[in-house]
CSV table of C-alpha atoms in Angstrom, one decimal:
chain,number,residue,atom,x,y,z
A,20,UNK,CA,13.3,0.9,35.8
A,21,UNK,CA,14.5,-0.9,33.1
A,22,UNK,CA,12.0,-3.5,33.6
A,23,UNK,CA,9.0,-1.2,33.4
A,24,UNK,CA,10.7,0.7,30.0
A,25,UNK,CA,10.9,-2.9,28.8
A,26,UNK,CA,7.0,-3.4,29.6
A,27,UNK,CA,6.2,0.1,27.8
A,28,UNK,CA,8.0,-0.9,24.3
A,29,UNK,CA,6.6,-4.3,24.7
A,30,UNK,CA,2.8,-2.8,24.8
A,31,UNK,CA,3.4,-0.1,22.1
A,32,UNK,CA,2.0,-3.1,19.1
A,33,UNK,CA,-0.8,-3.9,21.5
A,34,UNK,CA,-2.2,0.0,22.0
A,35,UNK,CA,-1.5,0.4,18.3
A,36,UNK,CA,-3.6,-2.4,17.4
A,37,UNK,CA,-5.6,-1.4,19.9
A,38,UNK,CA,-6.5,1.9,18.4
A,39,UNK,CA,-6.6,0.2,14.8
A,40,UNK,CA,-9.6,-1.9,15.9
A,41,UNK,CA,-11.5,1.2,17.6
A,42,UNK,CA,-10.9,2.9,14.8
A,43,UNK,CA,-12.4,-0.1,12.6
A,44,UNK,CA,-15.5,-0.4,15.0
A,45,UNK,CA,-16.1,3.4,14.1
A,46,UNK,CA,-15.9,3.1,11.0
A,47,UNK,CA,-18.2,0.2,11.0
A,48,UNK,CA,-20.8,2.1,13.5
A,49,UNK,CA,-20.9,5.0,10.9
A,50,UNK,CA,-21.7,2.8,7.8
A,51,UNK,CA,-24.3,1.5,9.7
A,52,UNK,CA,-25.7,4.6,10.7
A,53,UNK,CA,-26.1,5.6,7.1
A,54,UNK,CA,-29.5,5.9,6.1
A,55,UNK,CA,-29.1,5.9,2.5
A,56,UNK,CA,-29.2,2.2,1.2
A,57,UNK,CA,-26.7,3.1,-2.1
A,58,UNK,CA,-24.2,5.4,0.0
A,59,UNK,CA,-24.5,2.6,3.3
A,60,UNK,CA,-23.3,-0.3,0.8
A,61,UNK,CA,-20.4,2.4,-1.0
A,62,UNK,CA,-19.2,2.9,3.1
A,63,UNK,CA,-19.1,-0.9,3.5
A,64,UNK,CA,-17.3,-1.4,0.2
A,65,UNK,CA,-14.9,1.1,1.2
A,66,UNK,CA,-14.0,-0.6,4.4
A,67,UNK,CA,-14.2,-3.9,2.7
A,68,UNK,CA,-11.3,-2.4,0.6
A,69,UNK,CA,-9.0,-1.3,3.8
A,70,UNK,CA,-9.1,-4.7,5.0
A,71,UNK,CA,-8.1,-7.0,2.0
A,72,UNK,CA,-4.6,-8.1,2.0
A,73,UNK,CA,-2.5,-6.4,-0.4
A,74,UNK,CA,-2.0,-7.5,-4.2
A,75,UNK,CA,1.9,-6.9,-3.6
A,76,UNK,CA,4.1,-6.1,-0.7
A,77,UNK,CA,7.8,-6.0,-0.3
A,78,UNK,CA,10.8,-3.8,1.1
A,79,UNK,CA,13.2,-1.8,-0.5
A,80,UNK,CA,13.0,-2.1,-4.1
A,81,UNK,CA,11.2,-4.6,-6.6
A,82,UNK,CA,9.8,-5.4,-10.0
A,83,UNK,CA,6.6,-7.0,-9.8
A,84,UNK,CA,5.2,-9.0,-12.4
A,85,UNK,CA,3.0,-7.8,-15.2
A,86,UNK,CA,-0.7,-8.0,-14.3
A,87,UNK,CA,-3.5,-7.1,-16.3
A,88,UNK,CA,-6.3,-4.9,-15.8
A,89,UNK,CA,-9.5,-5.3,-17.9
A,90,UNK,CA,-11.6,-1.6,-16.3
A,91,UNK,CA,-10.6,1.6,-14.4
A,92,UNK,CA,-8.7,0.8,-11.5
A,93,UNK,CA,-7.5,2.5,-8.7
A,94,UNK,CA,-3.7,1.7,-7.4
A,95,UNK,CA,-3.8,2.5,-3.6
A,96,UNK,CA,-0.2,2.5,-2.2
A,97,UNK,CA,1.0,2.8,1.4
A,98,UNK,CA,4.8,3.4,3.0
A,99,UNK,CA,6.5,3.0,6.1
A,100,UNK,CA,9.7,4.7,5.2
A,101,UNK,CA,10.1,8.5,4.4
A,102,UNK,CA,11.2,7.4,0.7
A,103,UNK,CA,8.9,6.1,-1.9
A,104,UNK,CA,8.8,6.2,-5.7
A,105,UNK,CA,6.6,3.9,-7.8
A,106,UNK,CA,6.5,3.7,-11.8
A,107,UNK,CA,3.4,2.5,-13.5
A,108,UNK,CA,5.0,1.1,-16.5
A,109,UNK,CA,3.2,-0.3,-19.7
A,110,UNK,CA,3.6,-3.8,-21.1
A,111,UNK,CA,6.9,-2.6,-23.1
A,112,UNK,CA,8.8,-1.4,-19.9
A,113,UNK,CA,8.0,2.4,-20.7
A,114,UNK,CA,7.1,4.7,-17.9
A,115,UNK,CA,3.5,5.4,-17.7
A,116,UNK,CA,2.9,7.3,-14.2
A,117,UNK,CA,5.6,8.6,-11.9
A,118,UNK,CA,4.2,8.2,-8.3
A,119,UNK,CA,5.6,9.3,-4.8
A,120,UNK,CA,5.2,9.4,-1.4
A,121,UNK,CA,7.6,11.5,0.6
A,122,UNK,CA,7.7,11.1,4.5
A,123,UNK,CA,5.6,7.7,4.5
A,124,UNK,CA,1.5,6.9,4.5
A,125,UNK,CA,-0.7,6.3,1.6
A,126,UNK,CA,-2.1,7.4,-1.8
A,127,UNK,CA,-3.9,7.1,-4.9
A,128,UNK,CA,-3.7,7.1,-8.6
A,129,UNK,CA,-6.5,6.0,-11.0
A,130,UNK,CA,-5.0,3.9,-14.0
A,131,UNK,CA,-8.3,4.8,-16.5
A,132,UNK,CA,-6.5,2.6,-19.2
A,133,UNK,CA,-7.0,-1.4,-19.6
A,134,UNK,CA,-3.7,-3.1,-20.3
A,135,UNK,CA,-0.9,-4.7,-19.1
A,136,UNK,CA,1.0,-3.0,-16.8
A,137,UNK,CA,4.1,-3.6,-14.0
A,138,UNK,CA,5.4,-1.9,-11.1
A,139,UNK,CA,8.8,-0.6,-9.7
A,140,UNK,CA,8.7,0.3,-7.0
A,141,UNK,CA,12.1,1.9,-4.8
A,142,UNK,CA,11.7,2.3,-0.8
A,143,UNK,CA,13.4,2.7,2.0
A,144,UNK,CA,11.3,0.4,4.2
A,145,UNK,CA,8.4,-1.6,3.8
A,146,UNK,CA,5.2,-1.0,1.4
A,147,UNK,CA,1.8,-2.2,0.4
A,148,UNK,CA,0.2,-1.9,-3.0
A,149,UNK,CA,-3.6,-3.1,-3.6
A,150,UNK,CA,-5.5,-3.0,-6.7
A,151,UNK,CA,-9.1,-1.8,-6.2
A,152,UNK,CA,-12.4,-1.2,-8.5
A,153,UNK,CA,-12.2,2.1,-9.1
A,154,UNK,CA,-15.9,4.0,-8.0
């Protein structure tokens, strides 16, 4: 018995990723099934956004470096932990945007400013933070 409980925890990554790809091949299959030429390409850029890696990562807390952004972007933030609070700061250190997730998953917030801008960012497990075009 413990055997076949070991076999079950063992497959849980594999049906996870599993369902991540099906759920990827739909994605893709309704893109495609957009008639629309402007609105098929805005589907594909939106998937095309999902799958790039992530412009910082970490666990716990961290300090990124600054980074610049030179148009509207959108800051798209993901956790695994069921505590996460992210400051947009400005180039001087001062808080810009007070962002949270509470419970884990994902969100967005628009940074309509160019600038120079950093990140803090306290969690409780692991995150992902990508910086996209905004639409």
């Amino acid at each position: 018995m413990a055997l076949a409980m070991l076999g079950t925890i063992l497959s849980l990554p594999a049906l996870a990723a599993g369902e991540a790809e099906a759920g990827m091949r739909a994605a893709f299959a309704k893109c495609r099934a957009t008639v629309e030429g402007t609105e098929r390409l805005a589907c594909y850029d939106r998937l095309a956004a999902h799958l790039a890696l992530p412009r910082f990562q970490g666990r716990l807390t961290a300090q990124t470096d600054l980074f610049e952004i030179t148009a509207p972007t959108m800051l798209r933030y993901e956790s695994d932990g069921p505590i996460f609070v992210l400051y947009l700061k400005d180039a001087a250190g001062g808080i810009v945007q007070n962002l949270h997730i509470g419970g884990g998953g994902s969100a967005t917030h628009r940074i309509d400013t160019p600038g120079t801008y950093s990140l803090q960012v306290s969690g409780s497990e692991t995150w992902r933070i990508w910086l996209d075009p905004a639409p």
